[in-house]
Coordinates of C-alpha atoms in Angstrom, one line a residue:
X1 CA -152.1 -103.6 91.3
X2 CA -153.6 -104.7 95.0
X3 CA -150.7 -105.3 97.9
X4 CA -149.8 -108.5 99.2
X5 CA -147.0 -107.5 101.5
X6 CA -147.4 -108.8 104.7
X7 CA -147.8 -106.4 107.5
X8 CA -144.9 -108.1 109.5
X9 CA -145.3 -104.8 112.7
X10 CA -148.2 -106.5 113.9
X11 CA -145.8 -109.4 115.3
X12 CA -142.7 -110.3 116.3
X13 CA -139.8 -112.2 113.7
X14 CA -139.1 -115.5 115.0
X15 CA -135.5 -114.8 117.4
X16 CA -132.7 -116.8 115.6
X17 CA -131.8 -119.2 118.5
X18 CA -128.8 -117.9 120.3
X19 CA -129.1 -114.2 119.2
X20 CA -129.8 -111.7 122.1
X21 CA -133.1 -110.6 121.4
X22 CA -134.2 -114.6 121.3
X23 CA -132.8 -114.4 125.6
X24 CA -134.4 -111.4 125.5
X25 CA -138.1 -112.4 124.2
X26 CA -137.6 -115.8 126.4
X27 CA -137.9 -113.1 129.6
X28 CA -140.1 -110.8 128.2
X29 CA -142.5 -114.7 126.9
X30 CA -141.3 -116.4 131.0
X31 CA -142.8 -112.8 132.3
X32 CA -146.0 -113.3 130.4
X33 CA -146.3 -110.0 128.8
X34 CA -146.9 -111.3 124.8
X35 CA -150.6 -112.0 126.6
X36 CA -153.9 -110.3 125.6
X37 CA -155.4 -108.0 127.8
X38 CA -158.9 -108.2 126.3
X39 CA -160.5 -106.8 129.5
X40 CA -158.3 -104.2 128.9
X41 CA -159.1 -103.5 124.9
X42 CA -162.7 -104.2 125.8
X43 CA -163.3 -101.0 128.4
X44 CA -161.2 -98.7 126.5
X45 CA -162.7 -98.9 123.0
X46 CA -165.8 -98.8 125.2
X47 CA -164.0 -95.0 127.1
X48 CA -163.7 -94.2 123.5
X49 CA -166.6 -94.8 121.2
X50 CA -168.3 -93.1 124.6
X51 CA -166.5 -90.3 123.3
X52 CA -167.2 -90.5 119.8
X53 CA -170.5 -90.7 120.4
X54 CA -170.7 -88.0 122.6
X55 CA -168.5 -85.7 120.9
X56 CA -171.4 -85.6 117.8
X57 CA -174.1 -86.1 121.0
X58 CA -173.4 -82.6 122.2
X59 CA -172.7 -81.3 118.8
X60 CA -176.3 -81.5 117.7
X61 CA -178.0 -80.4 121.4
X62 CA -175.1 -77.5 121.1
X63 CA -177.1 -76.3 117.6
X64 CA -175.5 -73.0 116.0
X65 CA -173.5 -71.8 118.3
X66 CA -169.6 -70.9 118.3
X67 CA -169.1 -72.7 121.2
X68 CA -168.9 -74.7 119.0
X69 CA -165.5 -74.7 118.8
X70 CA -165.4 -76.6 122.1
X71 CA -167.5 -79.4 120.4
X72 CA -164.6 -78.9 117.8
X73 CA -161.9 -79.0 120.1
X74 CA -162.9 -82.5 122.3
X75 CA -163.8 -84.3 119.0
X76 CA -159.9 -83.5 118.0
X77 CA -159.1 -85.0 121.0
X78 CA -160.9 -87.5 119.9
X79 CA -160.3 -88.7 116.5
X80 CA -156.3 -89.1 118.1
X81 CA -157.9 -91.5 121.1
X82 CA -159.5 -93.4 117.7
X83 CA -156.3 -93.0 115.5
X84 CA -154.2 -94.3 118.8
X85 CA -156.6 -97.6 118.6
X86 CA -156.4 -98.1 114.4
X87 CA -152.8 -98.2 115.8
X88 CA -153.3 -101.4 118.3
X89 CA -155.4 -102.9 115.8
X90 CA -153.5 -103.0 113.2
X91 CA -150.3 -103.9 115.4
X92 CA -153.3 -107.4 116.3
X93 CA -152.9 -106.6 119.7
X94 CA -157.2 -106.3 120.4
X95 CA -157.9 -109.3 119.2
X96 CA -156.6 -112.8 118.8
X97 CA -157.9 -113.4 114.9
X98 CA -157.3 -110.8 112.0
X99 CA -160.5 -111.0 110.7
X100 CA -161.8 -108.4 113.7
X101 CA -158.7 -106.6 113.8
X102 CA -159.3 -106.0 110.4
X103 CA -163.4 -105.2 110.8
X104 CA -162.4 -102.4 113.6
X105 CA -159.2 -100.5 111.9
X106 CA -161.2 -99.5 108.7
X107 CA -164.5 -98.6 110.7
X108 CA -161.7 -96.5 113.5
X109 CA -159.6 -95.5 110.3
X110 CA -161.5 -95.0 107.4
X111 CA -165.8 -94.8 108.9
X112 CA -164.3 -92.9 112.5
X113 CA -161.4 -91.0 111.7
X114 CA -160.7 -90.8 107.1
X115 CA -157.7 -92.2 107.2
X116 CA -157.3 -95.0 104.0
X117 CA -156.2 -97.6 106.6
X118 CA -154.7 -100.4 104.8
X119 CA -152.6 -97.4 103.0
X120 CA -151.8 -96.5 107.2
X121 CA -150.9 -100.1 108.2
X122 CA -149.2 -101.3 104.8
X123 CA -146.7 -98.2 105.1
X124 CA -146.7 -98.7 109.2
X125 CA -145.1 -101.6 108.6
X126 CA -142.2 -100.6 106.0
X127 CA -141.2 -98.4 109.4
X128 CA -141.0 -100.7 112.7
X129 CA -139.1 -103.3 110.0
X130 CA -136.4 -100.7 109.6
X131 CA -136.4 -97.5 111.3
X132 CA -135.1 -94.0 110.9
X133 CA -133.4 -95.6 107.7
X134 CA -133.1 -93.8 105.2
X135 CA -134.4 -94.6 102.5
X136 CA -136.6 -97.9 103.8
X137 CA -137.9 -96.0 106.0
X138 CA -141.4 -93.9 104.8
X139 CA -141.5 -92.0 107.4
X140 CA -138.6 -90.7 106.7
X141 CA -138.5 -89.6 103.2
X142 CA -137.7 -86.4 102.1
X143 CA -140.8 -84.7 101.6
X144 CA -142.2 -81.2 103.9
X145 CA -139.4 -81.8 106.3
X146 CA -136.1 -83.1 106.2
X147 CA -134.5 -86.0 108.1
X148 CA -131.3 -86.1 105.8
X149 CA -129.1 -84.0 105.2
X150 CA -128.1 -84.6 102.0
X151 CA -131.8 -84.5 100.7
X152 CA -131.9 -80.5 102.0
X153 CA -129.3 -78.9 99.2
X154 CA -130.8 -77.9 96.3
X155 CA -135.1 -77.5 97.3
X156 CA -135.5 -73.9 96.2
X157 CA -138.5 -71.4 96.9
X158 CA -141.3 -72.4 99.4
X159 CA -139.6 -76.7 100.3
X160 CA -136.6 -74.9 100.4
X161 CA -137.1 -71.9 102.8
X162 CA -139.7 -75.1 104.9
X163 CA -136.0 -76.8 104.4
X164 CA -134.1 -74.0 106.2
X165 CA -136.6 -72.4 109.2
X166 CA -138.0 -76.6 109.7
X167 CA -137.4 -76.5 113.2
X168 CA -139.3 -73.2 113.9
X169 CA -142.2 -74.5 111.6
X170 CA -142.6 -77.9 112.8
X171 CA -145.6 -77.5 115.2
X172 CA -147.3 -75.2 113.4
X173 CA -147.1 -77.7 110.0
X174 CA -148.4 -80.3 112.5
X175 CA -152.2 -78.9 111.9
X176 CA -151.6 -79.9 108.8
X177 CA -151.7 -83.5 109.4
X178 CA -154.6 -84.6 109.5
X179 CA -155.5 -82.9 105.9
X180 CA -152.1 -84.8 104.9
X181 CA -153.7 -87.9 106.0
X182 CA -156.1 -87.7 104.1
X183 CA -154.6 -86.8 100.5
X184 CA -152.3 -89.3 100.7
X185 CA -155.3 -91.9 101.6
X186 CA -156.9 -90.7 98.4
X187 CA -153.8 -90.9 96.2
X188 CA -153.1 -94.6 98.1
X189 CA -156.5 -95.4 97.3
X190 CA -156.4 -94.4 92.8
X191 CA -153.7 -96.2 92.7
X192 CA -154.8 -99.7 94.1
X193 CA -152.0 -100.5 96.6
X194 CA -153.9 -101.0 99.2
X195 CA -156.2 -103.9 99.5
X196 CA -159.9 -104.0 99.6
X197 CA -159.8 -100.4 97.5
X198 CA -163.5 -100.5 97.1
X199 CA -164.1 -100.9 100.6
X200 CA -162.5 -98.2 102.3
X201 CA -163.0 -96.0 99.0
X202 CA -166.8 -96.4 99.9
X203 CA -165.9 -96.1 103.9
X204 CA -164.1 -92.6 103.4
X205 CA -167.8 -91.1 101.5
X206 CA -169.6 -92.2 104.4
X207 CA -167.1 -90.6 106.2
X208 CA -167.1 -87.2 104.1
X209 CA -170.8 -86.9 103.1
X210 CA -171.3 -87.5 107.3
X211 CA -169.0 -85.1 108.1
X212 CA -170.1 -81.9 106.5
X213 CA -173.7 -82.6 106.1
X214 CA -173.7 -82.4 110.1
X215 CA -172.0 -79.0 109.5
X216 CA -173.8 -77.4 106.9
X217 CA -177.3 -78.3 108.8
X218 CA -175.8 -77.2 112.8
X219 CA -173.6 -74.0 111.5
X220 CA -173.6 -70.7 110.0
X221 CA -170.8 -71.2 106.9
X222 CA -168.2 -69.2 108.5
X223 CA -168.9 -71.0 111.9
X224 CA -168.9 -74.8 110.0
X225 CA -165.7 -72.9 108.4
X226 CA -164.2 -72.4 111.7
X227 CA -164.5 -75.8 112.7
X228 CA -163.4 -77.5 110.3
X229 CA -160.3 -75.5 110.9
X230 CA -160.1 -76.3 114.7
X231 CA -160.7 -79.3 114.8
X232 CA -158.6 -80.1 111.9
X233 CA -155.9 -78.6 113.4
X234 CA -155.9 -79.7 116.6
X235 CA -156.6 -83.6 115.6
X236 CA -152.8 -83.5 113.2
X237 CA -151.3 -81.0 115.7
X238 CA -152.3 -83.9 119.0
X239 CA -151.3 -86.5 116.8
X240 CA -148.2 -86.3 115.2
X241 CA -147.3 -85.1 118.3
X242 CA -148.2 -88.3 119.9
X243 CA -145.5 -90.0 117.2
X244 CA -142.5 -87.3 116.9
X245 CA -141.3 -87.7 120.5
X246 CA -140.9 -91.5 119.4
X247 CA -137.8 -91.6 116.5
X248 CA -137.2 -87.8 115.4
X249 CA -133.9 -86.9 116.6
X250 CA -131.9 -90.3 117.1
X251 CA -129.4 -92.4 114.6
X252 CA -130.3 -93.5 111.3
X253 CA -129.1 -97.1 110.2
X254 CA -127.3 -98.7 108.1
X255 CA -129.6 -101.6 108.2
X256 CA -126.7 -104.3 108.8
X257 CA -127.4 -104.4 112.5
X258 CA -129.3 -107.0 114.0
X259 CA -133.5 -106.4 115.6
X260 CA -132.2 -105.4 118.6
X261 CA -130.5 -103.2 118.1
X262 CA -132.1 -101.5 115.0
X263 CA -134.5 -101.2 116.9
X264 CA -133.6 -99.9 120.4
X265 CA -131.0 -97.7 119.0
X266 CA -132.7 -95.7 116.7
X267 CA -135.9 -95.2 119.7
X268 CA -136.8 -93.4 122.1
X269 CA -138.9 -93.8 125.2
X270 CA -140.8 -91.0 126.8
X271 CA -141.3 -91.3 131.0
X272 CA -144.1 -90.6 132.6
X273 CA -147.1 -91.9 134.6
X274 CA -151.0 -93.4 133.6
X275 CA -151.0 -90.4 132.4
X276 CA -148.5 -90.2 129.6
X277 CA -149.9 -93.9 129.2
X278 CA -153.2 -92.3 127.8
X279 CA -151.7 -89.5 127.2
X280 CA -150.0 -91.3 123.8
X281 CA -151.8 -94.2 123.2
X282 CA -148.8 -96.2 124.8
X283 CA -146.0 -95.4 122.1
X284 CA -144.1 -93.4 125.0
X285 CA -142.8 -96.9 125.2
X286 CA -141.2 -97.1 121.5
X287 CA -138.5 -98.9 122.9
X288 CA -140.6 -102.4 124.2
X289 CA -142.4 -100.7 121.4
X290 CA -140.9 -101.9 118.2
X291 CA -138.6 -104.7 119.9
X292 CA -142.8 -106.7 120.2
X293 CA -144.9 -105.1 118.6
X294 CA -148.1 -107.2 118.7
X295 CA -147.6 -107.0 123.3
X296 CA -150.7 -105.6 124.6
X297 CA -150.4 -101.0 125.4
X298 CA -150.3 -101.8 128.9
X299 CA -148.1 -104.1 129.6
X300 CA -145.6 -102.0 127.4
X301 CA -144.7 -100.8 131.3
X302 CA -144.2 -103.7 133.2
X303 CA -141.7 -105.1 129.6
X304 CA -139.7 -101.7 130.2
X305 CA -137.3 -102.6 132.8
X306 CA -137.1 -105.5 132.1
X307 CA -136.3 -104.3 128.3
X308 CA -133.8 -102.3 130.4
X309 CA -132.0 -104.2 132.0
X310 CA -131.3 -106.4 128.9
X311 CA -129.7 -104.3 127.6
X312 CA -127.6 -102.4 130.2
X313 CA -126.6 -105.6 131.2
X314 CA -125.3 -106.2 126.9
X315 CA -124.6 -102.6 126.7
X316 CA -126.5 -101.0 123.9
X317 CA -127.6 -97.9 124.7
X318 CA -131.8 -97.1 126.2
X319 CA -132.8 -93.7 125.5
X320 CA -135.2 -92.3 127.3
X321 CA -136.5 -88.8 127.7
X322 CA -139.2 -86.4 129.1
X323 CA -141.7 -85.5 126.9
X324 CA -140.3 -81.5 126.5
X325 CA -136.8 -83.1 126.2
X326 CA -137.6 -85.0 123.6
X327 CA -139.3 -82.9 121.2
X328 CA -136.1 -80.1 121.7
X329 CA -133.5 -83.5 120.9
X330 CA -136.6 -83.6 117.4
X331 CA -136.3 -79.6 117.4
X332 CA -132.8 -79.7 117.7
X333 CA -132.0 -82.2 114.7
X334 CA -134.1 -80.5 112.4
X335 CA -132.7 -77.3 113.0
X336 CA -129.1 -79.3 112.3
X337 CA -130.7 -80.6 108.8
X338 CA -131.3 -77.8 107.7
X339 CA -127.3 -76.1 108.2
X340 CA -126.7 -76.9 104.6
X341 CA -129.7 -76.0 102.8
X342 CA -129.4 -72.4 104.7
X343 CA -125.8 -72.2 104.1
X344 CA -126.5 -72.8 100.4
X345 CA -129.6 -70.3 100.4
X346 CA -126.1 -67.6 102.0
X347 CA -124.3 -68.6 99.3
X348 CA -126.8 -68.1 96.8

C-alpha cells in the first residue's frame, strides 16, 4: 500500500489564534525569518556537491593504496553533509515548490547516500509531530537501544546485554547506523509504504552498483573491505552524533501538551559558533527547528534569541548546553533506563 501521509513536518501548523505559539509566530514572521535563503542554499549545495565529486575524483586518482582510508574518512563527512542537505530538502527549506525538493531529495538520499528519501521523510514527519512520545515517535521506539524504562524489562540474550550496557555501547553502535539506514530503506520499499517505490528502488540499486563497482575496480579485495568499514562506520558515527544531542535525555510527553510546549520541552539546543552550525547542519538549534521546521537553516541562529526570550517571558524551560554536556545527558539517561534491566538480570 502506498503511503498518502502528508509530510506535516515540512512546515509549521496553522497557529491557533490567541495561543502562545501564535504570538511567537507573529514575532518570528515580523523579523522576516521564515523567508527563503536561495543564495545560502545555492552556496551550500554547490560546496557539498564539490566535496562529493572531489572525494570520488581523489579516490580514482589515488588508486590502489592504503591512503584510500583517508579518502574514506573524507567521504564519510561528505555523505553526512549530503544527508543533512536532504534533511533540509525534506522540510522544504530550499525550494518554494514541492516537486524540485523531492527530486533533489531522492538524488541526495537514494542516489548519493544510499538511503530511501521517502522512507526517512515519513519517519521524520512522525517524529516531528510527536517528539519523544513513547508510542508515537519512531525515534524512541524500542529497537536496539531502549529509551523508555518499561521497554527495558524482559529482554534476553544479545538484546538484553545491549540494554544493560547501552550507555557504554552507544557510540560504538552508531558505527552501524549507516547499515541500519540501508536495511530499513530496503524493508520500507519492499513493504510498499514508500511513494514512488520503483523510482527509489532503481536509485538505490544504481547507488549500490556504482559504489561496489568503484571499490572492486580500484582497490584490492582487502583494501575494499577496509574502505567500506571505515567509510560506513564513520558516516554512521558522524550522522548519529548530529542527531543524538537533540532530544535524548529530554522529557517524554504524554501528548496533552500544546504545540509550543510539546516542541520546546522535548528539545535541546547546543551552544557553539559558526563551525558548530556547519558541523551539525543547523540542528544545534533544535528548539527553533521544531517550532518552525520550514525555516531555512541560516535563519535559526537569528530566531534563537527571539524564541529564548519568549520562553522566559511565558515561563517555559529552554534547554541549551554545550555539545559535550548534551552527550553526557544522553548517556546518563541511557544508563538510567537500563537500570531495571540490570536489576532484573542480577536477580536471575
